[in-house]
mmCIF file of C-alpha atoms and ligand atoms in Angstrom:
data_model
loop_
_atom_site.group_PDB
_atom_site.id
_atom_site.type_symbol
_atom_site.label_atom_id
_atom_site.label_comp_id
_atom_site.label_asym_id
_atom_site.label_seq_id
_atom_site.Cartn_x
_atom_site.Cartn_y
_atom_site.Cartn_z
ATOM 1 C CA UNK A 1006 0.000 0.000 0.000
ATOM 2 C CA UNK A 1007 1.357 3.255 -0.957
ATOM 3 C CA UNK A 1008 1.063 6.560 1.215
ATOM 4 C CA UNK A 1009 -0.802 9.401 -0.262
ATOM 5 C CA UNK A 1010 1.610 12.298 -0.343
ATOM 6 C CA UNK A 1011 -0.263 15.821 -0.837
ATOM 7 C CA UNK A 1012 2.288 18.617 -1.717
ATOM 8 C CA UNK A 1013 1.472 22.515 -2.112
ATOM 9 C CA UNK A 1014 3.701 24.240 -4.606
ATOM 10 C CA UNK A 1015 3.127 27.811 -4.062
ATOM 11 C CA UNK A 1016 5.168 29.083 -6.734
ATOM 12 C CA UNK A 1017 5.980 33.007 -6.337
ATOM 13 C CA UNK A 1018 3.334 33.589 -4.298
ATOM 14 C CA UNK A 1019 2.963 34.347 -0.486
ATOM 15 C CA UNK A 1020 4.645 35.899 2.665
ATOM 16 C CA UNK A 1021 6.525 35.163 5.999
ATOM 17 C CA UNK A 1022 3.456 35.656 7.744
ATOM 18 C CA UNK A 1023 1.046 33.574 5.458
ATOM 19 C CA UNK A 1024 4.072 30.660 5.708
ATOM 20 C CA UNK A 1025 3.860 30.690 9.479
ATOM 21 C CA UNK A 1026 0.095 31.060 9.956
ATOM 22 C CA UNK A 1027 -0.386 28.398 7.135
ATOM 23 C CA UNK A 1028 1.257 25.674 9.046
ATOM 24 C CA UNK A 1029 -0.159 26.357 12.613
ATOM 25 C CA UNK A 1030 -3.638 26.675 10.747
ATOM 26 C CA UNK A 1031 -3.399 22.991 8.540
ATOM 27 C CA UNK A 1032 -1.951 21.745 11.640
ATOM 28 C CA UNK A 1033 -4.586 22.344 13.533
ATOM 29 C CA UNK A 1034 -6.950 21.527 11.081
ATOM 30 C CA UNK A 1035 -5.683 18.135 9.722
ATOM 31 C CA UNK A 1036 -3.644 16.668 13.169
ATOM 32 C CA UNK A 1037 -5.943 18.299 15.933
ATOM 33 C CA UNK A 1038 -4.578 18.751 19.173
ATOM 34 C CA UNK A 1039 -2.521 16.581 20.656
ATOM 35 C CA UNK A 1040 -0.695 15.650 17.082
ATOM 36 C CA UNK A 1041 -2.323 12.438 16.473
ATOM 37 C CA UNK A 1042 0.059 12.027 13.156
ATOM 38 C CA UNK A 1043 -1.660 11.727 9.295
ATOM 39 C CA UNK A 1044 -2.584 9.115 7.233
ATOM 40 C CA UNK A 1045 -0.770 10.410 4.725
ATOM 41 C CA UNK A 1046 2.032 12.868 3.798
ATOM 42 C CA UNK A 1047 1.759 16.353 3.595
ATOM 43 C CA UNK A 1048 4.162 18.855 2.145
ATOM 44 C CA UNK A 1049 4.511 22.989 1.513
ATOM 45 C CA UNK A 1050 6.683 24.166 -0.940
ATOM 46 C CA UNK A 1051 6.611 27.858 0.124
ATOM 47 C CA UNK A 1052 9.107 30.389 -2.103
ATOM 48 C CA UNK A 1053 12.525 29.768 -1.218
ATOM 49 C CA UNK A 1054 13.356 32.860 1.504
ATOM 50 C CA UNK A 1055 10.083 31.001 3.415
ATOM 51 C CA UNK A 1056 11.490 27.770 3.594
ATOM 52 C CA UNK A 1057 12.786 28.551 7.492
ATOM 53 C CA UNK A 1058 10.037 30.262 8.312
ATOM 54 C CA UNK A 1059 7.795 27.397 7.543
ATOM 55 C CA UNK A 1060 10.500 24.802 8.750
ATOM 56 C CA UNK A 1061 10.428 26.802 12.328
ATOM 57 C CA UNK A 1062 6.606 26.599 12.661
ATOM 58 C CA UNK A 1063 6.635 22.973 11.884
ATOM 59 C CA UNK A 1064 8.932 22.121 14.656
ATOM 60 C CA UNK A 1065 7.370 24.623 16.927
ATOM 61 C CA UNK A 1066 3.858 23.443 16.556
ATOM 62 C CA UNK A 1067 5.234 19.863 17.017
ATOM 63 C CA UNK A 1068 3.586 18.769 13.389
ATOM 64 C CA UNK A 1069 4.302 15.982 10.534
ATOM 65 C CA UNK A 1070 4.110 18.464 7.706
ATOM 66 C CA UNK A 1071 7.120 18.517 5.398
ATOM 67 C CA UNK A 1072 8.770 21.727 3.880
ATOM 68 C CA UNK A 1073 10.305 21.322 0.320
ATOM 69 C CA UNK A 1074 11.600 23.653 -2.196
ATOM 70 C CA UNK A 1075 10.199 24.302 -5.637
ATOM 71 C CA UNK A 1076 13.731 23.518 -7.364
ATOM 72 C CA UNK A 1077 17.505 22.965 -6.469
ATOM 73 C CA UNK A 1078 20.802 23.467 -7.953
ATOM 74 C CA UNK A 1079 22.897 20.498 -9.035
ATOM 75 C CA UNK A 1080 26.177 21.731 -7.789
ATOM 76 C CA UNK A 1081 27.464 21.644 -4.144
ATOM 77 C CA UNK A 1082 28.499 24.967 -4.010
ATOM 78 C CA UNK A 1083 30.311 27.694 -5.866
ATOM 79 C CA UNK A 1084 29.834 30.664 -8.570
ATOM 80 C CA UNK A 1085 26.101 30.557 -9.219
ATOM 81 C CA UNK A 1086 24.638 33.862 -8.474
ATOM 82 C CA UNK A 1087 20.818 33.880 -7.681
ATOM 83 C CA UNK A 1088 21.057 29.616 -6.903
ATOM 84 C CA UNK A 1089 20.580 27.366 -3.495
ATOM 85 C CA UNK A 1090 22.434 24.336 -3.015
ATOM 86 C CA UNK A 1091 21.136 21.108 -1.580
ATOM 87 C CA UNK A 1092 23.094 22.083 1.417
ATOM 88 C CA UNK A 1093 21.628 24.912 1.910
ATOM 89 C CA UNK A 1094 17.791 23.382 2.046
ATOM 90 C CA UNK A 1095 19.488 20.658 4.130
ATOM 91 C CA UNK A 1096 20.851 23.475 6.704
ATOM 92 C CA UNK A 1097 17.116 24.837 6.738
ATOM 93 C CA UNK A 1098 15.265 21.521 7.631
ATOM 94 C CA UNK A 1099 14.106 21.014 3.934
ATOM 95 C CA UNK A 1100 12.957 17.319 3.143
ATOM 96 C CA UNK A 1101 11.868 17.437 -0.422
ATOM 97 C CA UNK A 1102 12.472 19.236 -3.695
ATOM 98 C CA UNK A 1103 10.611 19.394 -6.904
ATOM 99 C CA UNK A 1104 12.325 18.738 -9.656
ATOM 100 C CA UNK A 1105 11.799 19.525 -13.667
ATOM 101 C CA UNK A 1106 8.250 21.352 -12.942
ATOM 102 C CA UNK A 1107 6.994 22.530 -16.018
ATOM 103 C CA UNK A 1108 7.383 25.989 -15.468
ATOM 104 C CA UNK A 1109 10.552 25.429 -14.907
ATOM 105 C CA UNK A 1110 11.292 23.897 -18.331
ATOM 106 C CA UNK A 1111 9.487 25.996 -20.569
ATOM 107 C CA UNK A 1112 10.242 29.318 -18.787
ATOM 108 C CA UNK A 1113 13.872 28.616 -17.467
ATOM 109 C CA UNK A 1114 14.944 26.807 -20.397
ATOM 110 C CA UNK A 1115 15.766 23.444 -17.962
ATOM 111 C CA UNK A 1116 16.246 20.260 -20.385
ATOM 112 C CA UNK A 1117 15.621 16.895 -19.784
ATOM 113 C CA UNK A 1118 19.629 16.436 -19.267
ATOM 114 C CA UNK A 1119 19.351 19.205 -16.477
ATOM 115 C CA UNK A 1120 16.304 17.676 -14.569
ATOM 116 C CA UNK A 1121 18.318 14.295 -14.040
ATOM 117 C CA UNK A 1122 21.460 16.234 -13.246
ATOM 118 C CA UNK A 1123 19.175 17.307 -10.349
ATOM 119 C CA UNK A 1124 17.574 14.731 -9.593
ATOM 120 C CA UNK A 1125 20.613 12.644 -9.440
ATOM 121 C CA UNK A 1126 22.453 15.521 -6.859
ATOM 122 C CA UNK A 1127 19.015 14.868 -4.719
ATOM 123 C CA UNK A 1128 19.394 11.362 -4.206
ATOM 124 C CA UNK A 1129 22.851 11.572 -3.581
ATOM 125 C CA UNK A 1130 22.411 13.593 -0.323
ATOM 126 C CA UNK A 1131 21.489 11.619 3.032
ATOM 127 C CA UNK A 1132 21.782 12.773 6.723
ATOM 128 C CA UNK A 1133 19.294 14.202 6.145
ATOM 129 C CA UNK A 1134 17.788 13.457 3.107
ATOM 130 C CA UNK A 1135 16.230 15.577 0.326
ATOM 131 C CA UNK A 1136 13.544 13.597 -1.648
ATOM 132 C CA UNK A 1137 13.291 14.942 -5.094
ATOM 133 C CA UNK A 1138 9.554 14.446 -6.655
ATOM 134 C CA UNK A 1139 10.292 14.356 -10.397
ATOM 135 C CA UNK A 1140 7.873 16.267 -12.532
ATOM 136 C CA UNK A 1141 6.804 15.420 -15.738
ATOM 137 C CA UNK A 1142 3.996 16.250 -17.954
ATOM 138 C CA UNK A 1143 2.533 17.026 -22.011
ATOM 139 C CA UNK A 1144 1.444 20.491 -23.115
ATOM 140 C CA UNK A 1145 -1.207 20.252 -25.653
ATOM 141 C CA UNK A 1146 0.011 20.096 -28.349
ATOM 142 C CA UNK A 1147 2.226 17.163 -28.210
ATOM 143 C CA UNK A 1148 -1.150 15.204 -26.563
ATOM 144 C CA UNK A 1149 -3.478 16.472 -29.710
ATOM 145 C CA UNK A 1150 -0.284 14.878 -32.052
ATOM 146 C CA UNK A 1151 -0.485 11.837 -30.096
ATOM 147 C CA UNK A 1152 2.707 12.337 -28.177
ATOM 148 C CA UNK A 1153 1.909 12.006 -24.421
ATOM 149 C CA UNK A 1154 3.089 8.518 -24.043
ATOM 150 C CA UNK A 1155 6.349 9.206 -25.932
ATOM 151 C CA UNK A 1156 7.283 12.353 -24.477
ATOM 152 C CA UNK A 1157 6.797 10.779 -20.527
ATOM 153 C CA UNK A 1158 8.770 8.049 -21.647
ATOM 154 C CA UNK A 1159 11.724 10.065 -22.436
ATOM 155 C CA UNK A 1160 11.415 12.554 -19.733
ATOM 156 C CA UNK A 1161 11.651 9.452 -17.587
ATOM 157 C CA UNK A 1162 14.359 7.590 -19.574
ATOM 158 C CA UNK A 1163 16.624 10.650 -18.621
ATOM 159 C CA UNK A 1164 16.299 10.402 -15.116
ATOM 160 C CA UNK A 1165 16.357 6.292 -14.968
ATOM 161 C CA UNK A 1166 19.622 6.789 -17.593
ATOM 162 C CA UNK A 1167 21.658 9.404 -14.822
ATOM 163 C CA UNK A 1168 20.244 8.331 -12.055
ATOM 164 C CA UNK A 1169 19.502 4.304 -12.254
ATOM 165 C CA UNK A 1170 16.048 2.802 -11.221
ATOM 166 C CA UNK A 1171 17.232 2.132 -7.366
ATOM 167 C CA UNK A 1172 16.950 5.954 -7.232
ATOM 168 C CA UNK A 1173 13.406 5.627 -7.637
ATOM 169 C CA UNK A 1174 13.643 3.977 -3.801
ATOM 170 C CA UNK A 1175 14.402 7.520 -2.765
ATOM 171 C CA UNK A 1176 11.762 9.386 -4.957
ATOM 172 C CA UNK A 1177 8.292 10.415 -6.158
ATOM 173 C CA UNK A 1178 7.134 11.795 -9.206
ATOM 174 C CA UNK A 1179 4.585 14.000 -10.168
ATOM 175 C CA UNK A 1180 2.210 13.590 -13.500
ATOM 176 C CA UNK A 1181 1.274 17.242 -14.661
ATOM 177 C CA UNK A 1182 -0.266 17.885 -17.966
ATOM 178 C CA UNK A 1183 0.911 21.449 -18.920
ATOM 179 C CA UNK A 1184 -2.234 21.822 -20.209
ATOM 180 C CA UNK A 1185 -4.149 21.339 -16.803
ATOM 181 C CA UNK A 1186 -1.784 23.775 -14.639
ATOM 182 C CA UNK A 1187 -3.282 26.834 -14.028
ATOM 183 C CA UNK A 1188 -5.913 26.814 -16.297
ATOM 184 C CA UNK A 1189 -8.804 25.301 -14.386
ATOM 185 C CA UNK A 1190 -8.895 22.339 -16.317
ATOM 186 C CA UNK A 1191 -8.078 19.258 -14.723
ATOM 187 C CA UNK A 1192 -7.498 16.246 -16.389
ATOM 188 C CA UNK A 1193 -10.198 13.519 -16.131
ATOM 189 C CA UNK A 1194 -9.671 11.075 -13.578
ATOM 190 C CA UNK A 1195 -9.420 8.267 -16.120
ATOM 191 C CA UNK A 1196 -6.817 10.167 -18.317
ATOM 192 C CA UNK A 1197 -4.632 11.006 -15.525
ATOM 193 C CA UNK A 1198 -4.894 7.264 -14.730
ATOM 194 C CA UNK A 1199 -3.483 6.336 -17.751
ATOM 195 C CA UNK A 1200 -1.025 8.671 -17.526
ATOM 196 C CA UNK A 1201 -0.093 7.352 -14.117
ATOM 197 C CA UNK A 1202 -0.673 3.659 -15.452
ATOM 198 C CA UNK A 1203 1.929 4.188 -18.485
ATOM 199 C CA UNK A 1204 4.355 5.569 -16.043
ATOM 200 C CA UNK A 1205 4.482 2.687 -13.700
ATOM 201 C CA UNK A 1206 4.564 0.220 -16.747
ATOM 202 C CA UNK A 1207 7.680 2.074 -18.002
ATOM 203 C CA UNK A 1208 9.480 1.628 -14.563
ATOM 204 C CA UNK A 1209 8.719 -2.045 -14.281
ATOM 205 C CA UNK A 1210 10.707 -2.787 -17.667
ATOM 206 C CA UNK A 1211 13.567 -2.125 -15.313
ATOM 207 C CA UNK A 1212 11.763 -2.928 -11.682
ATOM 208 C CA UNK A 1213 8.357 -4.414 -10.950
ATOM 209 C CA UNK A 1214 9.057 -3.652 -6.755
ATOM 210 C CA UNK A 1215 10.043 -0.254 -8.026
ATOM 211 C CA UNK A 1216 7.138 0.387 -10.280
ATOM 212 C CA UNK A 1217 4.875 -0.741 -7.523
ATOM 213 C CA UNK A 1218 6.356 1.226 -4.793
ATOM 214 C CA UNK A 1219 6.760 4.292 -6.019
ATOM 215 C CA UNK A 1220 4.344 7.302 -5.459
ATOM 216 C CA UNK A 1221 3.417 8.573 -8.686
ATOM 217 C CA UNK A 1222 0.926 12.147 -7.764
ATOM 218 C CA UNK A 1223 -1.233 13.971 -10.056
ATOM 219 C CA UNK A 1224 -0.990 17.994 -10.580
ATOM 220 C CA UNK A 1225 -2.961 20.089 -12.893
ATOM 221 C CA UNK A 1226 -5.834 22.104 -11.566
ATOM 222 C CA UNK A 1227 -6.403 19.803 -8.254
ATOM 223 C CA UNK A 1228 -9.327 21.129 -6.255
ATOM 224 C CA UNK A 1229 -11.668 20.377 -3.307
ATOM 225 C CA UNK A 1230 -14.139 18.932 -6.075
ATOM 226 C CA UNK A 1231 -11.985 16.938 -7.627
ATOM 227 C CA UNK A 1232 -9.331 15.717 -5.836
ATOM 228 C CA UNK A 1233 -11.461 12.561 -3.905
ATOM 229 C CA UNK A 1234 -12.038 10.617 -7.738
ATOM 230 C CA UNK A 1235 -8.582 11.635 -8.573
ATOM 231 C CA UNK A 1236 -7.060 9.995 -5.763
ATOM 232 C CA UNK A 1237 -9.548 7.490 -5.999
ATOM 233 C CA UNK A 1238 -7.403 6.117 -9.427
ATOM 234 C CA UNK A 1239 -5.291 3.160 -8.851
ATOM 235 C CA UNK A 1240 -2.380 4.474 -9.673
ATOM 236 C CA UNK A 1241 -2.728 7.878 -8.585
ATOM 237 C CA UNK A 1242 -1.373 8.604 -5.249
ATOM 238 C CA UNK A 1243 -1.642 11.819 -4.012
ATOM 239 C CA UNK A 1244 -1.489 15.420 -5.370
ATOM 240 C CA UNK A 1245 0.676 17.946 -6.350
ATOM 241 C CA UNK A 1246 -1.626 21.464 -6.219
ATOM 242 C CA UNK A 1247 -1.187 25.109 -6.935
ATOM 243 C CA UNK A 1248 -3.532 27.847 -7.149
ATOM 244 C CA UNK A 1249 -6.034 25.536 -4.889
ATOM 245 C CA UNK A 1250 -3.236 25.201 -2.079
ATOM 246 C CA UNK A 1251 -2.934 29.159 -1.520
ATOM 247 C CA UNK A 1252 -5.965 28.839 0.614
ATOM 248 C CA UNK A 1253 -5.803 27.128 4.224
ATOM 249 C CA UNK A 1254 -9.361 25.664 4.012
ATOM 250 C CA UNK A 1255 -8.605 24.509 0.160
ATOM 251 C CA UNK A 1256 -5.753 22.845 0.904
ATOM 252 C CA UNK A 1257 -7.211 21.125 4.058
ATOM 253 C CA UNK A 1258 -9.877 19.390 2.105
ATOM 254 C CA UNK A 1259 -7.758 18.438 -0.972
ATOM 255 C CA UNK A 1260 -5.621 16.926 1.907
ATOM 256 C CA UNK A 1261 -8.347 15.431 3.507
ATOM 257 C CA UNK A 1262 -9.873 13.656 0.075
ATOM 258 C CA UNK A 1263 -6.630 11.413 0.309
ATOM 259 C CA UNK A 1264 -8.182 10.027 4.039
HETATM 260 P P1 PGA B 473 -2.320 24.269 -10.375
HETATM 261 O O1 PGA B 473 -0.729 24.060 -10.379
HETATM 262 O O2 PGA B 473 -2.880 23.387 -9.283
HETATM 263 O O3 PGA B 473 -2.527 25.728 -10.113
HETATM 264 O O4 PGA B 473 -2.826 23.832 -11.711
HETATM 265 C C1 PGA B 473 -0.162 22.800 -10.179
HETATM 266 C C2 PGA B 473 1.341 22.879 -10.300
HETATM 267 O O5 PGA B 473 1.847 23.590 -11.171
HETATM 268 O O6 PGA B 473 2.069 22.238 -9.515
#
């Protein structure tokens, strides 16, 4: 059985004070008081200059919510103005990363070579570790053409090249259609399911246990309405949600569809 994991990528959006109050609010609203621990995993991906702030509240109010960042630099340390280091997010109490989002891509220009570079410095770190939750996803024009299927698989034949399936031990990933983030349209539950389907399939050529274990979550427009029949889907195990995650309440009952 695989945990839900429900992760709340921010993006540039949000404040010190909304990081702070955000935690002590799902806290209290998902654990109750005493912390009774969750079902399931839940994780914030505030902006990176909130990633202490939320870290601090999370020990403070004693709770089981992760902090990750939205993306990471490959190299330890060095000349690379405007970057943060693995170290770094390590030093702040940081247990995840994305890695690859979309935006990321197609506005920063990352390539499929740079992702696994990435994603390969991510499961290299331990003590603690930093889990790196691949993303990967179509925009719509390669699905009208067809392409989905081919375009996952080499997105994910980068990473399994670099990186080698027992990575995979140390990872998630993250299906997100381009075409579903931000936009309001959500993919159905049975196309994200084959989506998620295809993806396990492609990691059991090279590990059945793998394929199986791994946490594979959906992003793309999740929201309170929809996120119980998408993580409903066999294969889909969790969520990875924007806009709908910049609101305490939201996020609470996305988090609590995975129960
Ligand atoms: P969205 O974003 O939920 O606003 O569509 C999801 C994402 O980009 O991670």
């Amino acid at each position: 059985m695989r945990r839900k994991l429900i992760a709340a990528n921010w993006k540039m959006h949000g404040s010190s004070a909304m990081a702070q109050n955000f935690v002590s609010e799902l806290s209290l609203m998902l654990e109750k008081s005493p912390v009774k621990g969750l079902a399931y995993d839940v994780l914030l991906c505030p902006a990176m200059p909130y990633l202490g702030v939320a870290s601090s509240a999370v020990e403070k109010c004693g709770s089981a919510i992760k902090v990750g960042a939205q993306t990471v630099n490959e190299f330890e340390q060095g000349a690379y103005t405007g970057e943060t280091s693995l170290g770094m997010l390590q030093d702040l109490g940081v247990q995840y990363s994305l890695v690859g989002h979309s935006e990321r891509r197609e506005i920063y220009g990352e390539t499929n070579e740079l992702v696994a570079a990435k994603f390969v410095a991510c499961v290299g770190v331990t003590d603690p570790a930093v889990r790196p939750i691949l993303c990967m996803g179509e925009t719509i024009e390669q699905r009208k053409a067809g392409q989905t299927e081919s375009v996952i698989a080499e997105q994910l034949a980068s990473v399994i090249n670099a990186a080698g399936i027992e990575a995979f031990a140390k990872a998630d990933i993250a299906y997100e259609p381009v075409w579903a983030i931000g936009t309001g349209e959500t993919a159905t539950p049975a196309q994200a399911q084959s989506v998620h389907q295809f993806i396990r399939a492609e990691l059991s050529k090279k590990s059945e246990s793998l394929a199986d274990s791994v946490r594979i979550l959906y992003g793309g427009s999740v929201k309170p309405v929809n996120a119980a029949e998408l993580f409903s889907q066999q294969d889909i195990d969790g969520g990875l949600v924007g806009g709908a995650s910049l609101d305490v309440e939201s996020f609470a009952a996305i988090c609590k569809a995975a129960e």
